[in-house]
PDB file of C-alpha atoms in Angstrom:
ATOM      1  CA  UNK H 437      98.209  92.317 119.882  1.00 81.00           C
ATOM      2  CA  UNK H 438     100.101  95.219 119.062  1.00 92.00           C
ATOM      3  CA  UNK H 439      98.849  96.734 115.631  1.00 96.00           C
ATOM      4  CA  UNK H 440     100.309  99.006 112.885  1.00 96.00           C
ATOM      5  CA  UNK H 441      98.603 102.221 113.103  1.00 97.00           C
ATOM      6  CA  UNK H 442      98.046 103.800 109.503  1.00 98.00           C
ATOM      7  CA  UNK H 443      96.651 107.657 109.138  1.00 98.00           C
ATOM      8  CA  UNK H 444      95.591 108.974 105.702  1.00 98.00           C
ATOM      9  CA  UNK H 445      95.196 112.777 105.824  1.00 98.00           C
ATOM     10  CA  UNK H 446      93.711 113.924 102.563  1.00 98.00           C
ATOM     11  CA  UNK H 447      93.228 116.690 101.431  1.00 97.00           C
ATOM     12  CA  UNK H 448      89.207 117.910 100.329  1.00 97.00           C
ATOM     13  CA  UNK H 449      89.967 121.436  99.119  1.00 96.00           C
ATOM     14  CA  UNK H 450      87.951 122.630  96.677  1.00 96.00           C
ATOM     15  CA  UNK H 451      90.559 121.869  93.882  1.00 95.00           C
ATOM     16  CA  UNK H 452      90.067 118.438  94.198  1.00 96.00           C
ATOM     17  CA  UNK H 453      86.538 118.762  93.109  1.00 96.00           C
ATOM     18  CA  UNK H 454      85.738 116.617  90.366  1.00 95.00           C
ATOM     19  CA  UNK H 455      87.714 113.114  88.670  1.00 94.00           C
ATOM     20  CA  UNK H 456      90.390 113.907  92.207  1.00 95.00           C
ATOM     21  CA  UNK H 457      87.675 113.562  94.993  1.00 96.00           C
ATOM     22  CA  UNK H 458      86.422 110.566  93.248  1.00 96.00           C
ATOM     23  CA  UNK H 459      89.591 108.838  92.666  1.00 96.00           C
ATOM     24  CA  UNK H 460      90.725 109.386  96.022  1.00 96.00           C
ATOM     25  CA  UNK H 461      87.097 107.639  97.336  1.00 96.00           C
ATOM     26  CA  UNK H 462      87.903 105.081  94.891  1.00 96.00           C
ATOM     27  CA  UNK H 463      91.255 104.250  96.223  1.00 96.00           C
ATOM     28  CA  UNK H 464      90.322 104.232  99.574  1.00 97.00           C
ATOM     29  CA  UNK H 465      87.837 101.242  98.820  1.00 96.00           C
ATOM     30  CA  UNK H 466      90.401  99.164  97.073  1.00 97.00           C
ATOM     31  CA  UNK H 467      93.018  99.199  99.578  1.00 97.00           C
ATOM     32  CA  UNK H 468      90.834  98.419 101.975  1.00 97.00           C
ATOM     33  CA  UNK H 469      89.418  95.267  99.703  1.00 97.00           C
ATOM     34  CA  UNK H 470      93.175  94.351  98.849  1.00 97.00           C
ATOM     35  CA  UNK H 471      94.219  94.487 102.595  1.00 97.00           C
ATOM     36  CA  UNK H 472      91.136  92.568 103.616  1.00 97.00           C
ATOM     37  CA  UNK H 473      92.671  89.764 101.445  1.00 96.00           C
ATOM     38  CA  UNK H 474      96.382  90.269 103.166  1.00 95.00           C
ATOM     39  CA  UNK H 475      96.023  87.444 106.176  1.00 93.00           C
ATOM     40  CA  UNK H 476      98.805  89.626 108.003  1.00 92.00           C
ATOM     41  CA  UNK H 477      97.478  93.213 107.525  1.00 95.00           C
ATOM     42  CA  UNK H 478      94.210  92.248 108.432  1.00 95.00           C
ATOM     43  CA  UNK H 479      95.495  91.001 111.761  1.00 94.00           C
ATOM     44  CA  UNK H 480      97.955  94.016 112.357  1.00 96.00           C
ATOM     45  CA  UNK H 481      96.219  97.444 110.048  1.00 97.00           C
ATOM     46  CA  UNK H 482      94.646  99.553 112.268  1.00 97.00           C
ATOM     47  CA  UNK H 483      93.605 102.898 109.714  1.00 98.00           C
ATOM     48  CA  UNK H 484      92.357 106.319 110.389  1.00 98.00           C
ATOM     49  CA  UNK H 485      91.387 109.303 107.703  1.00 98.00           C
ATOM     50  CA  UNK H 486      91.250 112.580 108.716  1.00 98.00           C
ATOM     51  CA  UNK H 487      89.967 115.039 105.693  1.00 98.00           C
ATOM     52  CA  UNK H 488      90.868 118.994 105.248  1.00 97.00           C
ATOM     53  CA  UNK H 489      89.385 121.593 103.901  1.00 97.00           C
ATOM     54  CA  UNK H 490      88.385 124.626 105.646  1.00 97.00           C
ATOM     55  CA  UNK H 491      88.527 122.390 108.886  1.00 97.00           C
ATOM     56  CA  UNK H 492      90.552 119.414 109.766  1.00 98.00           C
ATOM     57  CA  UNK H 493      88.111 115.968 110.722  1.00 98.00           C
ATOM     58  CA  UNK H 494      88.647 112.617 111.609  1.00 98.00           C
ATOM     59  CA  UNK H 495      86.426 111.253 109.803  1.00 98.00           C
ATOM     60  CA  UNK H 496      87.282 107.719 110.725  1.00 97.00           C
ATOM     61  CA  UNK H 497      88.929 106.994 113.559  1.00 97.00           C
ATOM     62  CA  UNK H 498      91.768 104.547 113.916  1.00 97.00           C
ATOM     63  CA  UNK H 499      89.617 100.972 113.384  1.00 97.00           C
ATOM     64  CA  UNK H 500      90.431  97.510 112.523  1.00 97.00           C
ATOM     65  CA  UNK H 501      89.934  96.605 108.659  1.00 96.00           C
ATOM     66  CA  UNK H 502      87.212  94.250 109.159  1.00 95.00           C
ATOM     67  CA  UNK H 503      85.094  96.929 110.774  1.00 96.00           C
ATOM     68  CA  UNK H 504      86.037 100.069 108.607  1.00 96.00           C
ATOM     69  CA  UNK H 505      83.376 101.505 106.957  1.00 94.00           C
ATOM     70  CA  UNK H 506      84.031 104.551 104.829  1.00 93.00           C
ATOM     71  CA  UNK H 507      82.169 107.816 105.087  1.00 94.00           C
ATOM     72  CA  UNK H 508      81.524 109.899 101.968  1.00 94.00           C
ATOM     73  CA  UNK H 509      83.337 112.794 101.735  1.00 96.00           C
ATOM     74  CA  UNK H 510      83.259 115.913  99.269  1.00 96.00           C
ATOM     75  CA  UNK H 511      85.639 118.604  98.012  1.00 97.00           C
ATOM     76  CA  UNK H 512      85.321 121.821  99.219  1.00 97.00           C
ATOM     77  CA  UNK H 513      87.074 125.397 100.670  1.00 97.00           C
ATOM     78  CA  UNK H 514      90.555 125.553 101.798  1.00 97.00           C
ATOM     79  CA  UNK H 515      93.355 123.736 102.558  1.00 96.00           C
ATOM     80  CA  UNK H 516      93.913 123.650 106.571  1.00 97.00           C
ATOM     81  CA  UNK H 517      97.131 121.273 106.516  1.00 97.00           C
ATOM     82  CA  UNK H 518      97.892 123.083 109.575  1.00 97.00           C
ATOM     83  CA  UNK H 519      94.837 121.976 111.345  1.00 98.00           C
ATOM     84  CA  UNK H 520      95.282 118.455 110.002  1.00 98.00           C
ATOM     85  CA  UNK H 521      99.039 118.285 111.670  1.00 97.00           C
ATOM     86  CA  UNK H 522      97.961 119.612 114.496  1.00 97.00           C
ATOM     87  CA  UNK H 523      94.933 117.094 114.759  1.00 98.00           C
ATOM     88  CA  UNK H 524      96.980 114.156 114.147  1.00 97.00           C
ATOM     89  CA  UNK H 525      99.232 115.007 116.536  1.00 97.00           C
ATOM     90  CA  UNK H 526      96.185 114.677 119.186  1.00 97.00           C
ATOM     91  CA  UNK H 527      94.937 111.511 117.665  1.00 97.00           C
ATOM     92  CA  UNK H 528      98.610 110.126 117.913  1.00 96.00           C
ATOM     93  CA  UNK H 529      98.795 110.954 121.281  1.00 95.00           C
ATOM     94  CA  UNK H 530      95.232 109.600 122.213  1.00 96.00           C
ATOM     95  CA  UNK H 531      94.767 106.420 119.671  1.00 96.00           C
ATOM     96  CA  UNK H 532      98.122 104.666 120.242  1.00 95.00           C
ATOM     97  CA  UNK H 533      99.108 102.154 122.904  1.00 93.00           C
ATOM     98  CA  UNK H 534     102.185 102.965 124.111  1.00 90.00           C
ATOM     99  CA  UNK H 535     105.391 100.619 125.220  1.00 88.00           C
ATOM    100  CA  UNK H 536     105.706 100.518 128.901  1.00 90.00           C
ATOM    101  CA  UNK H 537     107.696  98.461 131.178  1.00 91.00           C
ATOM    102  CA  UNK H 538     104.232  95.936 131.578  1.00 91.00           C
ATOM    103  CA  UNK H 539     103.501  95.977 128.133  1.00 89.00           C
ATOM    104  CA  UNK H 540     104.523  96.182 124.357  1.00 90.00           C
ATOM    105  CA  UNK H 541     102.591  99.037 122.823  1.00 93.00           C
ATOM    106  CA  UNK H 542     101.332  99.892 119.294  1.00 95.00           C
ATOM    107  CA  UNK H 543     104.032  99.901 116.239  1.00 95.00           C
ATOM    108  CA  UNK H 544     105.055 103.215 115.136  1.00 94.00           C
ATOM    109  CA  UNK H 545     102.072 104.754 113.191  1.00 96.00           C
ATOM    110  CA  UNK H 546     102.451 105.156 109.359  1.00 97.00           C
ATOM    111  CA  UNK H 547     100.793 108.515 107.924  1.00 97.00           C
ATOM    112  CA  UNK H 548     100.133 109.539 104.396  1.00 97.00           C
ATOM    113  CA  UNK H 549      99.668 112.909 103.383  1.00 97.00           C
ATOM    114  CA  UNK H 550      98.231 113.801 100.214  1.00 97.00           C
ATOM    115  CA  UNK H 551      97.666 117.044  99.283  1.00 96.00           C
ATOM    116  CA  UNK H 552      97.105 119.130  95.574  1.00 95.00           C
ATOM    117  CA  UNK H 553      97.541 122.533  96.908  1.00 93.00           C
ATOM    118  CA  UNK H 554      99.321 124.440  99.624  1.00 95.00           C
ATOM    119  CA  UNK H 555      98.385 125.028 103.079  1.00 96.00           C
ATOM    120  CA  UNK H 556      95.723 128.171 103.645  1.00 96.00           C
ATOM    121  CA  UNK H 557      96.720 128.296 107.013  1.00 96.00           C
ATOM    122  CA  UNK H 558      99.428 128.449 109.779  1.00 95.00           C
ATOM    123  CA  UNK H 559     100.975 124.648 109.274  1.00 96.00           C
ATOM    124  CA  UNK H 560     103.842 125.525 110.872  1.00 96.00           C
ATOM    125  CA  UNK H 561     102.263 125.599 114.016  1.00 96.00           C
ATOM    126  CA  UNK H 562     100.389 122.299 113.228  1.00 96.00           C
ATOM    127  CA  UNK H 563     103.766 121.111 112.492  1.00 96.00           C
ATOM    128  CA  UNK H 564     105.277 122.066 115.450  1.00 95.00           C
ATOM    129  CA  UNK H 565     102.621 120.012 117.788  1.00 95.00           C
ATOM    130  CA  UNK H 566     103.386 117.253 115.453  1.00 95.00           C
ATOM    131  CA  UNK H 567     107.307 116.838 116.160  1.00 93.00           C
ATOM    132  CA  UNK H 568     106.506 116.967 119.802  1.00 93.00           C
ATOM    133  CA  UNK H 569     104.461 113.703 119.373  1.00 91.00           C
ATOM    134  CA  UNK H 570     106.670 110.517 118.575  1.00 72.00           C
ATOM    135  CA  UNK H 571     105.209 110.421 114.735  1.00 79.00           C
ATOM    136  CA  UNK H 572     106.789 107.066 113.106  1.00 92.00           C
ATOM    137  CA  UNK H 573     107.017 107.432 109.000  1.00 95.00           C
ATOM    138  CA  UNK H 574     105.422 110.129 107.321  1.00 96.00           C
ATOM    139  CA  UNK H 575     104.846 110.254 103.668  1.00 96.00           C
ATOM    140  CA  UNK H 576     104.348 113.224 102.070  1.00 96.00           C
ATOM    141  CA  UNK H 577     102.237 113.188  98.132  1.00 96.00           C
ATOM    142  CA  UNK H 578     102.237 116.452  96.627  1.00 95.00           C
ATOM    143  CA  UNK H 579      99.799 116.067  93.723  1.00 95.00           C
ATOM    144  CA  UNK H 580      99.342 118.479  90.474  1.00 92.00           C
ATOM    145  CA  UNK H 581     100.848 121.356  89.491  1.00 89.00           C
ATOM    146  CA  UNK H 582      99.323 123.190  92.373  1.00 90.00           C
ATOM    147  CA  UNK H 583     100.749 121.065  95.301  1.00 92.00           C
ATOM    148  CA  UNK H 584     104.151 122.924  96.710  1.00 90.00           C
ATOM    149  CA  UNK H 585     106.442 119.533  96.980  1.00 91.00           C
ATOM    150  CA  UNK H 586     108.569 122.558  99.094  1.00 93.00           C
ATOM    151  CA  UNK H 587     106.744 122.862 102.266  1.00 94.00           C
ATOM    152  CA  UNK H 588     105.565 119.071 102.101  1.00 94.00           C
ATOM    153  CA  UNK H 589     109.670 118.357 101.761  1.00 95.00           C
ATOM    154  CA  UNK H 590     109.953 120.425 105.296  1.00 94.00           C
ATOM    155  CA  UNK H 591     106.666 118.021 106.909  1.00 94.00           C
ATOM    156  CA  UNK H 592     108.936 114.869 106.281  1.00 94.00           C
ATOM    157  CA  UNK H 593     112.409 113.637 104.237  1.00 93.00           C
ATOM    158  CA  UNK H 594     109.305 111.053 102.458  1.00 94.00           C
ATOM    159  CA  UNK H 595     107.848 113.384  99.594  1.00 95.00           C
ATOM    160  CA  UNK H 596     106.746 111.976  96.286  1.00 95.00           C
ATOM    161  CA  UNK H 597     105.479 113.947  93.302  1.00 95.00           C
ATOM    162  CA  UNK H 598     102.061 112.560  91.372  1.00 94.00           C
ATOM    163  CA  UNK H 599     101.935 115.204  88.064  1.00 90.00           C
ATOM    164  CA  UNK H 600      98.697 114.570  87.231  1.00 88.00           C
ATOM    165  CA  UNK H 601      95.562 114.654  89.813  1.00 88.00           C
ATOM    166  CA  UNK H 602      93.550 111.942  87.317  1.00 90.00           C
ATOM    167  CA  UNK H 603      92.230 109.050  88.447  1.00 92.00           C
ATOM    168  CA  UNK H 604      94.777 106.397  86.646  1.00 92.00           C
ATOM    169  CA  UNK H 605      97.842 108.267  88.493  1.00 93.00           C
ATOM    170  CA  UNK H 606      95.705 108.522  91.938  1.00 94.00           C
ATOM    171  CA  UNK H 607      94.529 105.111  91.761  1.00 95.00           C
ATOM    172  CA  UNK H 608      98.407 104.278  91.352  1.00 95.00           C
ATOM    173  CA  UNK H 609      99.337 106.149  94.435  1.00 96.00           C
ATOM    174  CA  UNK H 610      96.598 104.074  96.497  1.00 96.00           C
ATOM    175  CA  UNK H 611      98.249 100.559  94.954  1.00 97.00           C
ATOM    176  CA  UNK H 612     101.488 102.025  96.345  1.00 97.00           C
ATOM    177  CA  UNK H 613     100.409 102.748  99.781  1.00 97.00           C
ATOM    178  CA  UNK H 614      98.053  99.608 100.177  1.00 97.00           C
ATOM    179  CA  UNK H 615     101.447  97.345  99.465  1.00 96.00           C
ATOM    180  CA  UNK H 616     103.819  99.492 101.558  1.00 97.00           C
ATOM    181  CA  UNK H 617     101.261  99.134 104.694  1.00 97.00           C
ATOM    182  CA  UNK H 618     101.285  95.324 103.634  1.00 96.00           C
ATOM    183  CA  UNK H 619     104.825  94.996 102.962  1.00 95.00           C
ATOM    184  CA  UNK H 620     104.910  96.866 106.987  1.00 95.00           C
ATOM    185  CA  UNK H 621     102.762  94.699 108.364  1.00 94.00           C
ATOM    186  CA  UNK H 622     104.497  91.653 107.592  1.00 92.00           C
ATOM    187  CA  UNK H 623     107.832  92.782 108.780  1.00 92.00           C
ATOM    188  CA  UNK H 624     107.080  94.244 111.919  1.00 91.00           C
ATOM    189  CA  UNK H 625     104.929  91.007 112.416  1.00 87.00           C
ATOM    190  CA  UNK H 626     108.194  88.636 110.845  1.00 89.00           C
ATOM    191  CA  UNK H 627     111.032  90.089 112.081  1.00 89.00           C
ATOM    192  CA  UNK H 628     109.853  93.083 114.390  1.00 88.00           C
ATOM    193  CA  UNK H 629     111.540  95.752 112.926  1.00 89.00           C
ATOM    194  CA  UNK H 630     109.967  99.365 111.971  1.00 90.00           C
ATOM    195  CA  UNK H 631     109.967 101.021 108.403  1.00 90.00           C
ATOM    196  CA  UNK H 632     111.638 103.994 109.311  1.00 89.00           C
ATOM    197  CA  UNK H 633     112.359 105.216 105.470  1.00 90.00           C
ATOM    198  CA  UNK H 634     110.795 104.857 102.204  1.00 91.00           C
ATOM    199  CA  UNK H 635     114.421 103.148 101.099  1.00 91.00           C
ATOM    200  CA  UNK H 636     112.767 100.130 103.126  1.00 92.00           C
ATOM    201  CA  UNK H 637     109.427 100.265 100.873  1.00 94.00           C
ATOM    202  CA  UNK H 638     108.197  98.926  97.678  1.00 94.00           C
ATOM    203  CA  UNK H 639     109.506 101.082  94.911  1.00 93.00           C
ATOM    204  CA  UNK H 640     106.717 103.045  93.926  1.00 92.00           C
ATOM    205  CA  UNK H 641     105.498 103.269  90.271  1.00 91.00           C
ATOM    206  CA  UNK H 642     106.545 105.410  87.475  1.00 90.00           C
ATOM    207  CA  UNK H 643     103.497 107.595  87.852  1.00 87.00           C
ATOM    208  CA  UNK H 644     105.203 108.378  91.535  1.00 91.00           C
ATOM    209  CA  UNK H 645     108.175 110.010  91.176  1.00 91.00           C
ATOM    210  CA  UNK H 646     110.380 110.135  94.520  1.00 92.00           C
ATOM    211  CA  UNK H 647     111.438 113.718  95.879  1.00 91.00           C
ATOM    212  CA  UNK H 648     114.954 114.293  96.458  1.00 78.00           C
TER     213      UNK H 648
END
C-alpha cells in the first residue's frame, strides 16, 4: 500500500494565544472527521503535526487516520521555524518508504506550513537540511499581519496569505487543505500522478489569497 504522507507544521508561538490556537485545534479535528468520511483518503492519508514554539516537536507522528488521535497543544514562546525545517527534514528521511528496484515506496509527502509570525531563529539552516531531503509539495500559510509572506515565499513557490488569524478565516484554511489532501489522494490512487503545484489543487477560498 503505498500512502500519501501529509505533515502539518504549525506554528504555537505565543501570538497565537487565544481565538488562533483554538481555531487551529478546531481545524485539525474536522479534517480529520471529513477525511474519515473520504473512502480514498482514509485508505491512502498518512498525517503527522509537528508544533513550534521555542522548540520544534512531533507531536504526532506520521499515523493512519483511523488511529490518529490528537494531542492538545498550547501557544507559547517563539517561533523556531528553523527547528521545525530542520525536524521535518529528519522525519522525511525516517517516516517515508522509499521506491526501490523491489518495491514502490510512499507518494511524495505533502507539508503545510502555517505560521503568524517570523522565524526567531536560524531557518535558513533548517532550510538547508530540508532541500537536501526529497520534500514533495510544500505549502506555505503566512497568517496576520505579523507573518512575513517574504521568507515563507523563499521555503516554497506555494505561499498563501490568510489576513486575519480568526477562527472563520482559519477554519477556511483547514477546509482548503482537508480537500486538497483528498483531491491528492484520489489522483495519485486514480491515475498515479503527484501534485507537484498548487495550479493542480482546489482553488482555495476568498479568505486565502494566493502569493505571487
Amino acid at each position: 500500500m503505498r500512502r500519501l504522507p501529509v505533515y502539518l507544521l504549525l506554528d504555537t508561538s505565543g501570538s497565537m494565544t487565544g481565538e488562533p490556537i483554538e481555531a487551529v485545534k478546531n481545524g485539525v479535528q474536522m479534517m480529520l472527521h471529513s477525511l474519515r468520511q473520504n473512502p480514498q483518503a482514509i485508505e491512502t492519508a498518512y498525517v503527522s503535526i509537528i508544533t513550534f514554539d521555542s522548540e520544534a516537536k512531533q507531536i504526532v507522528p506520521l499515523t493512519d487516520l483511523a488511529s490518529f488521535q490528537m494531542v492538545d497543544i498550547k501557544a507559547s514562546g517563539t517561533t523556531s521555524m528553523g527547528a521545525a525545517l530542520g525536524l521535518l527534514a529528519d522525519k522525511l528521511s525516517t517516516e517515508i518508504t522509499r521506491t526501490t528496484l523491489e518495491q514502490k515506496g510512499d507518494w511524495k509527502p505533502m507539508t503545510f506550513i502555517m505560521t503568524d509570525g517570523i522565524p526567531t531563529d536560524d531557518w535558513q539552516s533548517g532550510f538547508s537540511k530540508l532541500k537536501a531531503v526529497n520534500k514533495g509539495l510544500i505549502v506555505g500559510c503566512a497568517v496576520g499581519s505579523g507573518a512575513d509572506d517574504k521568507i515563507v515565499k523563499q521555503i516554497t513557490e506555494s505561499v498563501i496569505r490568510l489576513d486575519n488569524a480568526d477562527s472563520a478565516s482559519i477554519s477556511k484554511f483547514f477546509q482548503w487543505v482537508t480537500d486538497s489532501i483528498s483531491t491528492t489522494s484520489t489522483k495519485v490512487e486514480e491515475s498515479g500522478k503527484e501534485v507537484t503545484g498548487l495550479d493542480q489543487l482546489p482553488p482555495p477560498p476568498s479568505e486565502l489569497v494566493i502569493v505571487a
